[in-house]
Short mmCIF file of C-alpha atoms in Angstrom, two decimals:
data_model
loop_
_atom_site.label_atom_id
_atom_site.label_comp_id
_atom_site.label_asym_id
_atom_site.label_seq_id
_atom_site.Cartn_x
_atom_site.Cartn_y
_atom_site.Cartn_z
CA MET B 1 30.44 55.91 -28.20
CA LYS B 2 30.67 58.74 -25.63
CA SER B 3 31.12 62.32 -26.85
CA SER B 4 32.80 63.85 -23.78
CA SER B 5 36.12 63.28 -22.54
CA HIS B 6 35.33 63.38 -18.66
CA ALA B 7 33.39 61.06 -16.80
CA PRO B 8 29.65 61.99 -15.57
CA SER B 9 29.10 63.27 -12.39
CA ALA B 10 27.94 60.41 -10.08
CA THR B 11 25.69 62.70 -8.16
CA SER B 12 24.01 66.03 -8.58
CA LEU B 13 23.69 67.10 -5.18
CA PRO B 14 23.46 70.51 -4.11
CA ARG B 15 26.05 72.28 -1.91
CA SER B 16 25.53 71.39 1.78
CA PRO B 17 23.68 74.00 3.79
CA ARG B 18 26.93 74.67 5.95
CA ASP B 19 29.02 75.46 2.94
CA ASP B 20 26.26 77.68 1.44
CA VAL B 21 26.16 79.69 4.44
CA ASP B 22 29.79 80.08 4.85
CA ALA B 23 30.29 81.03 1.25
CA ARG B 24 27.36 83.71 1.77
CA SER B 25 29.08 85.04 4.76
CA THR B 26 32.41 85.29 3.16
CA ARG B 27 30.70 87.04 0.33
CA TYR B 28 29.37 89.52 2.61
CA LEU B 29 32.57 90.20 4.71
CA VAL B 30 34.63 90.71 1.51
CA THR B 31 32.05 93.25 0.32
CA MET B 32 31.81 95.18 3.45
CA GLY B 33 35.44 95.24 3.85
CA ILE B 34 35.56 96.83 0.39
CA ARG B 35 33.12 99.27 1.78
CA VAL B 36 35.42 100.34 4.70
CA ALA B 37 38.35 100.60 2.57
CA CYS B 38 36.25 102.85 0.25
CA PHE B 39 35.16 104.95 3.20
CA ILE B 40 38.61 105.63 4.40
CA LEU B 41 40.01 105.98 0.91
CA MET B 42 37.31 108.62 0.65
CA VAL B 43 38.41 110.74 3.99
CA VAL B 44 41.89 109.88 3.66
CA ILE B 45 43.24 110.76 0.18
CA THR B 46 43.33 114.64 -0.59
CA PRO B 47 42.97 116.76 -2.89
CA TYR B 48 39.37 115.52 -3.22
CA GLY B 49 38.44 115.06 -6.35
CA TRP B 50 36.13 112.89 -8.90
CA TYR B 51 37.48 109.97 -7.04
CA THR B 52 36.00 111.03 -3.78
CA TRP B 53 32.68 110.82 -5.16
CA VAL B 54 33.22 107.44 -6.49
CA PHE B 55 34.64 106.18 -3.14
CA GLY B 56 31.50 107.80 -1.20
CA ALA B 57 29.05 106.16 -3.70
CA ALA B 58 30.49 102.92 -3.26
CA ALA B 59 30.79 103.08 0.46
CA ILE B 60 26.99 103.88 0.13
CA PHE B 61 25.62 101.76 -1.95
CA LEU B 62 28.00 98.73 -1.28
CA PRO B 63 25.92 97.59 1.86
CA TYR B 64 22.81 97.11 -0.30
CA ILE B 65 24.95 94.97 -2.78
CA ALA B 66 26.44 93.00 0.22
CA VAL B 67 23.01 92.14 1.86
CA VAL B 68 21.44 91.32 -1.67
CA SER B 69 24.17 89.07 -2.58
CA ALA B 70 24.38 87.45 0.76
CA ASN B 71 20.40 86.57 0.91
CA VAL B 72 20.85 84.84 -2.40
CA GLY B 73 21.84 81.10 -1.75
CA GLN B 74 22.86 78.53 -3.89
CA GLU B 75 19.34 77.77 -5.27
CA GLY B 76 19.09 81.19 -6.48
CA ARG B 77 21.77 81.07 -8.63
CA ARG B 78 21.04 77.63 -10.24
CA ASN B 79 17.65 78.41 -11.23
CA ARG B 80 18.07 79.33 -14.77
CA ARG B 81 15.62 79.92 -17.45
CA GLU B 82 15.00 76.52 -19.29
CA ASP B 83 14.22 76.48 -22.91
CA PRO B 84 11.26 74.75 -24.09
CA GLU B 85 12.99 72.31 -26.31
CA PRO B 86 11.28 69.24 -27.01
CA ALA B 87 13.16 65.98 -26.04
CA LEU B 88 11.67 64.02 -29.09
CA PRO B 89 11.12 65.35 -32.79
CA ALA B 90 7.66 66.52 -33.27
CA THR B 91 7.21 64.24 -36.30
CA PRO B 92 9.15 60.70 -36.60
CA SER B 93 11.75 60.82 -39.00
CA ALA B 94 10.60 57.34 -40.86
CA PRO B 95 7.42 55.41 -40.64
CA PRO B 96 7.95 52.61 -38.60
CA PRO B 97 8.57 49.26 -40.32
CA GLU B 98 5.62 47.01 -40.75
CA THR B 99 5.71 43.75 -38.94
CA ARG B 100 4.15 40.31 -39.81
CA ILE B 101 3.11 38.02 -37.13
CA ILE B 102 3.01 34.49 -37.98
CA ARG B 103 1.05 32.43 -35.42
CA VAL B 104 1.44 28.61 -35.66
CA GLU B 105 -0.84 26.67 -33.62
CA GLU B 106 0.35 22.95 -32.93
CA THR B 107 -1.77 20.31 -31.81
CA ARG B 108 -0.64 16.83 -30.76
CA ALA B 109 -1.13 14.08 -33.31
CA ILE B 110 -3.47 11.40 -32.00
CA THR B 111 -2.25 8.07 -32.96
CA ASP B 112 -3.66 4.43 -32.44
CA ASP B 113 -0.88 3.41 -30.10
CA ASP B 114 -0.99 6.62 -27.70
CA PRO B 115 -1.03 5.50 -24.31
CA ASP B 116 -2.71 8.71 -23.17
CA ARG B 117 -5.47 8.25 -25.28
CA THR B 118 -8.60 6.72 -23.56
CA ALA B 119 -11.09 4.70 -25.51
#
């Protein structure tokens, strides 16, 4: 009996390289757009206060974050730590049942009226 309600995946192929590049480019452009917006807000909004420093820090550090996140492709996100959980239990739960093998060898009975019999 199946325990899940949805059908299993027919394939486990990764995302195509073109789709991966498109996703990374989009992620980079969005991050750099946020950086430009932070830089503009840092200059335009007056009076200057603590938020000016936040916008300035974002304008300085977002390029690094954008480049690092754009260089990490789908493979980098998929590689996760795997727990070394055993597939089988360390000790069998019950000893295997003993099987008795009975071998019977049959031979053909030889009679006096057998045509294959040579005298």
